[in-house]
Short mmCIF file of C-alpha atoms and ligand atoms in Angstrom, two decimals:
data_model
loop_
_atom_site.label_atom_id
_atom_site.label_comp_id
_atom_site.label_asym_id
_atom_site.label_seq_id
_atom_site.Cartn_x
_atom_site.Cartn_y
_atom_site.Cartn_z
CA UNK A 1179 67.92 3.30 19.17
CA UNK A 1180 69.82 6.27 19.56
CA UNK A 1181 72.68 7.18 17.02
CA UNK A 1182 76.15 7.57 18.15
CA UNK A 1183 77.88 8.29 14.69
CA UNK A 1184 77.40 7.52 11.01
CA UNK A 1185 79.90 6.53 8.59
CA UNK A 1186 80.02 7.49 5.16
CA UNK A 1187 82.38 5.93 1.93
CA UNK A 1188 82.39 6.34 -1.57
CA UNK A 1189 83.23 3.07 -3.18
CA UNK A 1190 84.18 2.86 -6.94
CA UNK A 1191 83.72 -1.19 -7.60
CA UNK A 1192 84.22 -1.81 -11.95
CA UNK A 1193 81.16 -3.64 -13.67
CA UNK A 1194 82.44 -7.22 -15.10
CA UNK A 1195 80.78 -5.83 -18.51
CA UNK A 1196 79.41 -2.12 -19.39
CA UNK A 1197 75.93 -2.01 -19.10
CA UNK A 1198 74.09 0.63 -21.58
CA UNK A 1199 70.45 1.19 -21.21
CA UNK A 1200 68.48 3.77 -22.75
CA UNK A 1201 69.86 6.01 -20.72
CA UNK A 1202 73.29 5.23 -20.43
CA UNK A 1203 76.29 3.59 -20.20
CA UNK A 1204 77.86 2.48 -17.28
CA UNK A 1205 81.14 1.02 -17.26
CA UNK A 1206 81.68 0.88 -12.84
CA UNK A 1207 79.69 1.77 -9.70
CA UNK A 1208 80.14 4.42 -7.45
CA UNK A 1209 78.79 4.10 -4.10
CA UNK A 1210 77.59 5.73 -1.29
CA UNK A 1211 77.72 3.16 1.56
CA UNK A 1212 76.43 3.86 5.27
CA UNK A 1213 77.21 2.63 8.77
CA UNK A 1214 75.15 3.71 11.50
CA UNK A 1215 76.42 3.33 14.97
CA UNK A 1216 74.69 3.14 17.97
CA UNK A 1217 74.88 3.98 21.47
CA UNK A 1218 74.80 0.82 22.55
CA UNK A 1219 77.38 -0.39 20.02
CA UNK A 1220 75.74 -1.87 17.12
CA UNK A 1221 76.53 -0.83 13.46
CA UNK A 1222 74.20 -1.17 10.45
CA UNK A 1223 74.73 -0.61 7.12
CA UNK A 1224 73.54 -0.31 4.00
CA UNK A 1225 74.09 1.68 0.49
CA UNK A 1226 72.10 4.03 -1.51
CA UNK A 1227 70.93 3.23 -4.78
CA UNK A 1228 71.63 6.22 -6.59
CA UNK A 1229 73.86 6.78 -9.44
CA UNK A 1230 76.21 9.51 -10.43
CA UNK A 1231 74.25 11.52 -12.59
CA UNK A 1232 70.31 12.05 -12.30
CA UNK A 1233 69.60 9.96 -15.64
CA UNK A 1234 67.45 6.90 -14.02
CA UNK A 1235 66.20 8.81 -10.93
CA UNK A 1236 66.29 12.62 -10.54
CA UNK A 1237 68.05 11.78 -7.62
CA UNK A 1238 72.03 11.43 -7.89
CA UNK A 1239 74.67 10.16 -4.99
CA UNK A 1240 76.11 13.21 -3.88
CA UNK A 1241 72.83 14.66 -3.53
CA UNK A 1242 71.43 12.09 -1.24
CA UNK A 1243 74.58 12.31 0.21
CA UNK A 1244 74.25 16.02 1.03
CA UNK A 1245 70.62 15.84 1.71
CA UNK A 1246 70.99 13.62 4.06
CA UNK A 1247 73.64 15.02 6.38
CA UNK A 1248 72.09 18.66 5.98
CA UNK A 1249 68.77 17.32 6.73
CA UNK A 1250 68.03 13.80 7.97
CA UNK A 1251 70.77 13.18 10.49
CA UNK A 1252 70.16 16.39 12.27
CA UNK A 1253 66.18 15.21 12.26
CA UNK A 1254 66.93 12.22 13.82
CA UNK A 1255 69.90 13.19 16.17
CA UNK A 1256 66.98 15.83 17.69
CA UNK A 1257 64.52 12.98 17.71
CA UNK A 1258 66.95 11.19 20.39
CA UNK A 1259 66.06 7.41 20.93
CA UNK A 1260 63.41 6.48 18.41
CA UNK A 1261 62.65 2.92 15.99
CA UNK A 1262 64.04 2.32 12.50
CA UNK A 1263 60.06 1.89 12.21
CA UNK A 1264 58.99 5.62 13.00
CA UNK A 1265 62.02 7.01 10.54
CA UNK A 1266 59.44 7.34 7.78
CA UNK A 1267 57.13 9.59 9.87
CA UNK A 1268 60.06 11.65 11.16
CA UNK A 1269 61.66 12.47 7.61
CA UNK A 1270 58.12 12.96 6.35
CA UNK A 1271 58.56 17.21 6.47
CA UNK A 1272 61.18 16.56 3.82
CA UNK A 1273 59.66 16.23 0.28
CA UNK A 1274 60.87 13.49 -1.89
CA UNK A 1275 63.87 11.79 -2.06
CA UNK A 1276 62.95 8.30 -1.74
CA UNK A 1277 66.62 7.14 -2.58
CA UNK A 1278 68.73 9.27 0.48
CA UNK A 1279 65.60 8.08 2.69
CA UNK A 1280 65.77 4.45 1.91
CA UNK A 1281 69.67 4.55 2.71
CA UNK A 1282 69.14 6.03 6.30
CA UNK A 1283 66.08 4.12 7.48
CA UNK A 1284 68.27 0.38 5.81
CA UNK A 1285 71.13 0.89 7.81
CA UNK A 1286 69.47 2.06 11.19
CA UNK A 1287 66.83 -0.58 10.99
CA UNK A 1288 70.01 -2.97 10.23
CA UNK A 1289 71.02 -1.44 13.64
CA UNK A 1290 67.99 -2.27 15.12
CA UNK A 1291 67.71 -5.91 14.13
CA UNK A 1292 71.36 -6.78 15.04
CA UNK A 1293 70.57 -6.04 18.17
CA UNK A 1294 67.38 -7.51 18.77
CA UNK A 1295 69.49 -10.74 16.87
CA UNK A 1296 66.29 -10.92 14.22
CA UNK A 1297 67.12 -11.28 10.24
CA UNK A 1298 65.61 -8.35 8.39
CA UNK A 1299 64.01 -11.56 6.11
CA UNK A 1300 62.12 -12.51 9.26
CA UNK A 1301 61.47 -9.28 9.88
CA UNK A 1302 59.61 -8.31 6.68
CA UNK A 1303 57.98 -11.75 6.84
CA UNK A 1304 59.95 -13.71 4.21
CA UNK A 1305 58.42 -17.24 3.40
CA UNK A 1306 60.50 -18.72 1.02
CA UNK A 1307 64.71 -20.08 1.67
CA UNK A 1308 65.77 -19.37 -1.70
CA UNK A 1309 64.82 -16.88 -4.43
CA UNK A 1310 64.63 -17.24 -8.24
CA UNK A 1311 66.86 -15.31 -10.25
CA UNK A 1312 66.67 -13.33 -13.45
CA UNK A 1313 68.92 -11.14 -15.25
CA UNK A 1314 69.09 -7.62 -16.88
CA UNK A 1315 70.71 -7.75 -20.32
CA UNK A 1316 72.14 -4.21 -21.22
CA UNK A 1317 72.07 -2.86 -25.17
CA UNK A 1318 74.87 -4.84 -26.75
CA UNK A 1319 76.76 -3.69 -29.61
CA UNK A 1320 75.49 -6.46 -31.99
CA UNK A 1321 72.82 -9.26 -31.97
CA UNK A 1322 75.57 -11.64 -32.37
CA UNK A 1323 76.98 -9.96 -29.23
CA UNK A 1324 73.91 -10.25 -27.43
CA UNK A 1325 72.97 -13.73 -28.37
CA UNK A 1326 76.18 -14.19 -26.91
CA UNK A 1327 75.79 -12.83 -23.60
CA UNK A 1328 72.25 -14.51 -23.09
CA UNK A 1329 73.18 -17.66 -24.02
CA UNK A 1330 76.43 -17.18 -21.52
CA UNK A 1331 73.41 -16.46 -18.47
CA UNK A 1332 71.09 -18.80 -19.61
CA UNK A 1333 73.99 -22.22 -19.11
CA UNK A 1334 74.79 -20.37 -15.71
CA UNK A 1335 70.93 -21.10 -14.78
CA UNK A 1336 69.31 -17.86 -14.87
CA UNK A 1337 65.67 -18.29 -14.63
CA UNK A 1338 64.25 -15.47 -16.37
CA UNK A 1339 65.89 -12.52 -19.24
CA UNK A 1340 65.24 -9.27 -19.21
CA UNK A 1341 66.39 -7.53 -22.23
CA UNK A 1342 66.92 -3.55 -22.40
CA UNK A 1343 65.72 -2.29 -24.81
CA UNK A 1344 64.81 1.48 -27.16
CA UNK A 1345 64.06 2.98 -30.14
CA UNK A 1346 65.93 0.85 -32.77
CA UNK A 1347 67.08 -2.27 -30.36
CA UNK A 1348 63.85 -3.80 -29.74
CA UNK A 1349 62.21 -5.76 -32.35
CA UNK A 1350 65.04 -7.83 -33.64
CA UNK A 1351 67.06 -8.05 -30.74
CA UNK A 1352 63.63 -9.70 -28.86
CA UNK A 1353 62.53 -12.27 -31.74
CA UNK A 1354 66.50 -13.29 -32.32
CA UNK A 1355 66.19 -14.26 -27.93
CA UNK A 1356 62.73 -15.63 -28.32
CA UNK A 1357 63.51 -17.75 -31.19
CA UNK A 1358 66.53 -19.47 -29.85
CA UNK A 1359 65.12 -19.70 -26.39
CA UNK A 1360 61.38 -20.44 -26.92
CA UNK A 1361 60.51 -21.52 -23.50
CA UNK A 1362 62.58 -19.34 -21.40
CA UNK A 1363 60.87 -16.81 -19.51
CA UNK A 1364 62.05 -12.80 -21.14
CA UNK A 1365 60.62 -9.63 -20.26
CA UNK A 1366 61.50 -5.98 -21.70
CA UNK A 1367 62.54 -2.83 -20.10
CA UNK A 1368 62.44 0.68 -22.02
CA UNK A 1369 63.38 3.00 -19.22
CA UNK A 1370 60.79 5.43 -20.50
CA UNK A 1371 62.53 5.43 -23.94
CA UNK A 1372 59.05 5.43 -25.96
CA UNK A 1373 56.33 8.00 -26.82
CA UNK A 1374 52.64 8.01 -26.13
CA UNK A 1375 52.67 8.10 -30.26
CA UNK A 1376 54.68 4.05 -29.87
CA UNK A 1377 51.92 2.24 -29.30
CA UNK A 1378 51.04 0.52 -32.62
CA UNK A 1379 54.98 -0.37 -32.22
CA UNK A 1380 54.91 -1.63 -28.68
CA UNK A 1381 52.24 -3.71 -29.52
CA UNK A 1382 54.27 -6.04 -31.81
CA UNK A 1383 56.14 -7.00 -28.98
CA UNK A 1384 52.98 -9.15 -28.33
CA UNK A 1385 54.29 -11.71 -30.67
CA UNK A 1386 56.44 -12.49 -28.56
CA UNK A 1387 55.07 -13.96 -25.50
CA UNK A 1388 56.54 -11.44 -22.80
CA UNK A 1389 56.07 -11.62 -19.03
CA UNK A 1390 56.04 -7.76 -19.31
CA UNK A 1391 57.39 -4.58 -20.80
CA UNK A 1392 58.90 -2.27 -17.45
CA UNK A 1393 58.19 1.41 -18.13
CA UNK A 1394 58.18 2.13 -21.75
CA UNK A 1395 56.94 5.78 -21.02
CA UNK A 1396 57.97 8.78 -18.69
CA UNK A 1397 57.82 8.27 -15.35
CA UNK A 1398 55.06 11.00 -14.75
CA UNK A 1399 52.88 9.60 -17.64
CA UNK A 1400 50.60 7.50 -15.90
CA UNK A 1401 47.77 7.66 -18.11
CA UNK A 1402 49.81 7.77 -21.12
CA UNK A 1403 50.80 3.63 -19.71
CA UNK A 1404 46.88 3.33 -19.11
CA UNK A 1405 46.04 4.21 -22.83
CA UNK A 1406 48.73 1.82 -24.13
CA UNK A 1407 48.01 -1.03 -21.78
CA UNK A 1408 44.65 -1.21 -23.83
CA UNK A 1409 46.88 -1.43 -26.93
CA UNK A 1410 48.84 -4.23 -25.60
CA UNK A 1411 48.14 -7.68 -24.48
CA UNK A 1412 51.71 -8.15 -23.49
CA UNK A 1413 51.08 -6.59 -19.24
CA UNK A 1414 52.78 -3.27 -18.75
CA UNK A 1415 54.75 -3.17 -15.53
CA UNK A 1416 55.67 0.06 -13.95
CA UNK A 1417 59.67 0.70 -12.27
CA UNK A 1418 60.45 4.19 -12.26
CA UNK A 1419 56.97 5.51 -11.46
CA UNK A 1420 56.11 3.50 -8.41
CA UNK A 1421 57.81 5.55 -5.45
CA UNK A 1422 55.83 4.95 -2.48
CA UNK A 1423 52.26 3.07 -1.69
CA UNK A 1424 50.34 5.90 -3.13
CA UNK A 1425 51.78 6.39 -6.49
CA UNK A 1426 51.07 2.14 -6.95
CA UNK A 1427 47.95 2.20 -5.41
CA UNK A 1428 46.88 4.80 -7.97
CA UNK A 1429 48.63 3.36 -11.39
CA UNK A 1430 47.12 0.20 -10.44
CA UNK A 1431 43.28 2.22 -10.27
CA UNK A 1432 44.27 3.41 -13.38
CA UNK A 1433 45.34 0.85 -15.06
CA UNK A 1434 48.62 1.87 -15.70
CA UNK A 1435 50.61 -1.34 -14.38
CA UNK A 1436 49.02 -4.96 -14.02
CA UNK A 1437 52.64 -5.87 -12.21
CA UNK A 1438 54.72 -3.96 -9.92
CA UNK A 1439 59.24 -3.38 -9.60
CA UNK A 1440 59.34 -2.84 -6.48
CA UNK A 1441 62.81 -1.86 -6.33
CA UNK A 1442 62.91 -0.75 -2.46
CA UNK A 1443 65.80 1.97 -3.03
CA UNK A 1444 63.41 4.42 -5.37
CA UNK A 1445 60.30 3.44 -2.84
CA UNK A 1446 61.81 4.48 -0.06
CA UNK A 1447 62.94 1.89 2.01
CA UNK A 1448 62.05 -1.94 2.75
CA UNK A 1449 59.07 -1.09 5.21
CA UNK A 1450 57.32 1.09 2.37
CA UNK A 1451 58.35 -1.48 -0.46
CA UNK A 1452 56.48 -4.27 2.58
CA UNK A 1453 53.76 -1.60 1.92
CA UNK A 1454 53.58 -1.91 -1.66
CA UNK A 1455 53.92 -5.78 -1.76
CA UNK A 1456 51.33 -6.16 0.64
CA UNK A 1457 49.00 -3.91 -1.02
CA UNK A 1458 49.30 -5.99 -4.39
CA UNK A 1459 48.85 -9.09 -2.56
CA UNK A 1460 45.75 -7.99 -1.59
CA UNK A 1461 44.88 -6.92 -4.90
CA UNK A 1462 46.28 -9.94 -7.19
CA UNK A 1463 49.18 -7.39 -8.46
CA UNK A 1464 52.37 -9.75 -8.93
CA UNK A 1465 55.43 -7.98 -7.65
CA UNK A 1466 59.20 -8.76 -8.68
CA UNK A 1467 62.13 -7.27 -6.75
CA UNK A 1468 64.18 -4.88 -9.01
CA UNK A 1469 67.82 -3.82 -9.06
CA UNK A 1470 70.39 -1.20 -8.99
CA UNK A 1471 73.14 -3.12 -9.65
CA UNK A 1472 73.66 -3.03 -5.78
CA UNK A 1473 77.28 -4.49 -4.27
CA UNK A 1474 76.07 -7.61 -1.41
CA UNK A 1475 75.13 -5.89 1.25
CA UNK A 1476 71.77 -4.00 -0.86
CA UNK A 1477 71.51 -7.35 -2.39
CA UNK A 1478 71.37 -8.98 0.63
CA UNK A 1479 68.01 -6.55 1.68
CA UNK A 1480 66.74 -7.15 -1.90
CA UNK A 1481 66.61 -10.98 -1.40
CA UNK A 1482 65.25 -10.56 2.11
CA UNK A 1483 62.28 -8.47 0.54
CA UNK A 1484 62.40 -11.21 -2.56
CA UNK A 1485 61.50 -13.71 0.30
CA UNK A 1486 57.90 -11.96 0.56
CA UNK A 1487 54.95 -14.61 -0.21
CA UNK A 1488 53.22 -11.88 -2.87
CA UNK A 1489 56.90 -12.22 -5.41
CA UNK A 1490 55.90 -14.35 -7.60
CA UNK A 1491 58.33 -13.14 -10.28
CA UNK A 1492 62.22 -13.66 -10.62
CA UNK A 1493 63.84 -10.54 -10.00
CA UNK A 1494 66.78 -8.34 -11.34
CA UNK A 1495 68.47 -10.63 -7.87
CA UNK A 1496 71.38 -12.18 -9.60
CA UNK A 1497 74.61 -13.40 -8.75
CA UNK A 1498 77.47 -11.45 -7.22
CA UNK A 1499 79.67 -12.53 -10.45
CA UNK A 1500 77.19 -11.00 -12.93
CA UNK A 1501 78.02 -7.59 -11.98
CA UNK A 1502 81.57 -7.84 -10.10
CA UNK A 1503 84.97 -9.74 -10.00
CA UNK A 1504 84.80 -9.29 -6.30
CA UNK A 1505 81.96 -8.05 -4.20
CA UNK A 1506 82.35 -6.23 -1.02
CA UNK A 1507 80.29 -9.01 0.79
CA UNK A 1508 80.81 -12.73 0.68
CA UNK A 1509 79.42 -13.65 -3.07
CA UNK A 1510 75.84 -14.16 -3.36
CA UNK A 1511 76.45 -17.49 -5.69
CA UNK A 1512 73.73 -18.72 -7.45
CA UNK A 1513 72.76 -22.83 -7.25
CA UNK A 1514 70.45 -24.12 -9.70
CA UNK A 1515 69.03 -20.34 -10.71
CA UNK A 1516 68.21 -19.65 -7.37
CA UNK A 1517 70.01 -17.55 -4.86
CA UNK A 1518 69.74 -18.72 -0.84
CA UNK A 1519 67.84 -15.71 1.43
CA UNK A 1520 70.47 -14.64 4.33
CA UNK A 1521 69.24 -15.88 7.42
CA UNK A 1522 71.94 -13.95 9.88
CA UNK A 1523 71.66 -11.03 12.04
CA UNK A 1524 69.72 -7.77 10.26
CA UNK A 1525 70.62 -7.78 6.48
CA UNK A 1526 72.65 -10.89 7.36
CA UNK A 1527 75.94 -10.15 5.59
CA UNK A 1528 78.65 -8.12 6.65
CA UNK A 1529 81.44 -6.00 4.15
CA UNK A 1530 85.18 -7.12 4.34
CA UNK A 1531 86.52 -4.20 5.50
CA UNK A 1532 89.87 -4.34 4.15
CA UNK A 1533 88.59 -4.71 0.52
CA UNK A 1534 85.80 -1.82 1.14
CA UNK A 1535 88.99 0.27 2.58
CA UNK A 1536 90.94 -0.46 -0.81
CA UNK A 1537 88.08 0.34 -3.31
CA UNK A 1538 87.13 3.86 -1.03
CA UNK A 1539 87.60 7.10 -2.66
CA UNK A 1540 85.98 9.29 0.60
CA UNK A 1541 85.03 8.74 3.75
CA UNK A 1542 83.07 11.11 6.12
CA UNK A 1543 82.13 10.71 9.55
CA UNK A 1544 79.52 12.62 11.40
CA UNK A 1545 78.88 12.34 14.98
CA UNK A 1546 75.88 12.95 16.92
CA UNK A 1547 75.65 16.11 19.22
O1 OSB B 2054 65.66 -0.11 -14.83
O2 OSB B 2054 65.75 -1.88 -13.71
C1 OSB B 2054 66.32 -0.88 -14.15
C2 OSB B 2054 70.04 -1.03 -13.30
C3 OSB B 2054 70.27 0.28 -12.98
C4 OSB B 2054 69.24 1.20 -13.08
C5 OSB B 2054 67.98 0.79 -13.49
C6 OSB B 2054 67.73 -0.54 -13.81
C7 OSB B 2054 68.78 -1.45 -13.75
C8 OSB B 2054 68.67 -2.85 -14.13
C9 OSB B 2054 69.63 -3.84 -13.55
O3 OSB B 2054 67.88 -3.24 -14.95
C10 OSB B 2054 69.10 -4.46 -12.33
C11 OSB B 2054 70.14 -5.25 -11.58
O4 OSB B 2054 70.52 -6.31 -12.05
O5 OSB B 2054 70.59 -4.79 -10.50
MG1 MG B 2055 63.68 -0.91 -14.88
#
C-alpha cells in the first residue's frame, strides 16, 4: 500500500457513568481517531487507546498524536509502497510507544484488508462467531451503589465482573458481589495500586474464588508479582506490564502472570497481540482481550482478536450501551452475554460520519509528499 493522506480527529464522546479506578476518574473520552488513505482509494481507520493524561500508560493522546506525525508518517511516507505487516519492522528505530504504533499499523492494515475484501477476524485467524462478554465495574461511591450497578449488568447478561478495586475498596466491596452472586464468574483489577509489602492482604482475596487479580503491583515490578503469586492461590494476571511478546514471554518464565490482558492498544498492535496469544497457546497461558473503553470501531478489532482459539476468558468486550448513549459505529449489542464478531470488510464496521463530525473538537490532515 502506499499512503495518500491521513486523517486525524479528536472526538470528545461522554461516558453513560464516571468510571474511577485507582487511578482516576473519568467522566468522557477523548479520542484520537485515524483514517488512512490510500493511493488506490481505500481508507482505514482506527483510534488510539490513549488517554488524556499519562496515569494508566505513560503514554497520553496528544503525545501519540505528535509522535506519530513527527516520526512515523514521515517513516513510512519514505518507505513508499510497503504491507501493514512490515510496519512493525519499519517503526522499530523508534523506542517505545506501543499505543501511537498500534494506531498507525490498525488503520493501514484496515486499509489493506478492505482492499484485499478480507475481515481483519479472518485475518488474525478468528474461530469463534460470537464472543463472551464481561464487564469492568469502576470504584463506586457506596456498596449499596455498587451492588447496584452489578446487579444492573448482571440482568443485562454479562458473563463475567470485574470489579476495580485499591487500598480501602477491596475486601468488602468483593465478599458483598461474591455473596449475592455466588456462581457468577468476578475477577479484580488494582491498576498497580498495591505494594510488594500487600501480600498477606492480597491473599485474602483467596476466599473468594477469583478468576484473577489484573496487576496489583507497578508495572515494572515483575518479580515483585512473582514473589506474591507464591502468596496467592487466587492466579495473578498481568495488564499494564505485558507490552510486546518479550515482556510476556519473560513474566510468564518468571512467574509473574499465569494469565495474560492482552489489550492490543498497549502491545502494540493486533499482529503483536496475534504474537502474544499465540505464544500462550503454546504454553497453556489463557488470554482475555482487555479494554480501553474504546468507541466501535477499536471494539470492533478487539472482538476480531477476541475471536482467537487461545481466549478462553470473557473480556473487558462489552456492549456499546455500557460505555455510551450513542457510539460512533453501529452499536455492538449484546444477545444472550455474547457479542457477534464483525464479519465485513477489514475491522468490519464503519463510523457515521455525520455524528463523528458533531462530537469532533480537531481535525488535522497530513498528506504524503
Ligand atoms: O485496566 O483494564 C484496565 C479502562 C481504561 C483503562 C484501563 C482499564 C480499563 C478497564 C475498562 O478496565 C475496560 C473496558 O471496558 O474497555
Ligand atoms: Mg487492567
Amino acid at each position: 500500500m502506499r499512503i495518500r493522506s491521513v486523517d486525524f480527529r479528536i472526538i470528545d464522546l461522554p461516558l453513560v457513568r464516571p468510571f474511577r479506578t485507582s487511578f482516576g476518574t473519568q467522566v468522557d473520552r477523548r479520542i484520537l481517531v485515524a483514517a488512512v488513505n490510500t493511493e488506490d482509494g481505500f481508507t482505514g481507520w482506527s483510534e488510539c487507546v490513549a488517554m488524556t493524561e499519562p496515569l494508566y500508560s505513560s503514554e497520553y493522546l496528544f503525545e501519540c498524536f505528535d509522535i506519530i506525525k513527527r516520526f512515523f508518517l514521515p517513516a513510512l511516507f519514505s518507505q513508499g509502497d510497503f504491507r501493514a505487516e512490515q510496519i512493525p519492522l519499519i517503526l522499530a528505530p523508534f523506542l517505545g510507544h506501543p499505543m501511537a504504533k498500534a494506531t498507525i499499523e490498525t488503520a493501514c492494515l484496515d486499509a489493506e484488508l478492505r482492499r484485499e475484501r478480507k475481515s481483519l477476524a479472518s485475518f488474525l485467524g478468528a474461530v469463534k462467531s460470537k464472543v463472551e462478554c464481561g464487564v469492568s465495574v469502576g470504584i463506586a461511591s457506596s456498596i449499596p451503589a455498587l451492588v447496584d450497578e452489578v446487579t444492573g449488568y448482571v440482568q443485562e447478561g454479562y458473563r463475567r465482573i470485574k470489579l476495580k478495586i485499591e487500598p480501602g475498596w477491596d475486601l468488602e466491596p468483593v465478599a458483598k458481589i461474591r455473596e449475592l452472586f455466588p456462581e457468577i464468574p468476578l475477577q479484580v483489577d488494582a491498576n498497580q495500586a498495591y505494594k510488594r509489602s500487600d501480600g498477606k492482604h492480597l491473599a485474602q482475596l483467596d476466599q473468594f474464588n477469583l478468576l484473577l487479580i489484573e496487576q496489583p503491583l507497578d508495572e515494572h515490578d515483575i518479580l515483585g508479582h512473582a514473589q506474591l503469586a507464591e502468596m496467592t492461590k487466587t492466579p495473578i494476571c498481568l495488564d499494564e506490564s505485558i507490552i510486546s511478546l518479550q515482556s510476556a514471554q519473560d513474566a510468564i518464565a518468571m512467574g509473574a502472570t499465569s494469565v495474560i490482558n492482552i489489550k492490543p492498544g498497549r502491545a502494540g498492535g493486533y499482529l503483536e497481540s496475534k504474537r502474544i496469544h499465540d505464544y500462550c497457546q503454546e504454553v497453556s497461558i489463557p488470554v482475555w482481550c482487555g479494554g480501553m473503553l474504546e468507541t466501535g470501531i477499536g471494539r470492533a478489532a478487539n472482538v476480531a482478536l477476541a475471536a482467537l482459539p487461545g481466549f478462553t476468558l470473557p473480556g473487558d468486550t462489552s456492549a456499546s450501551s455500557r460505555y455510551y448513549k450513542r457510539d460512533v459505529t453501529t452499536p455492538f449489542e449484546m444477545k444472550d452475554g455474547y457479542l457477534d464478531v464483525p464479519t465485513g470488510e477489514g475491522i468490519g464496521v464503519l463510523p457515521d460520519l455525520e455524528f463523528l463530525e458533531s462530537i469532533t473538537s480537531e481535525r488535522e490532515t497530513i498528506k504524503a509528499l
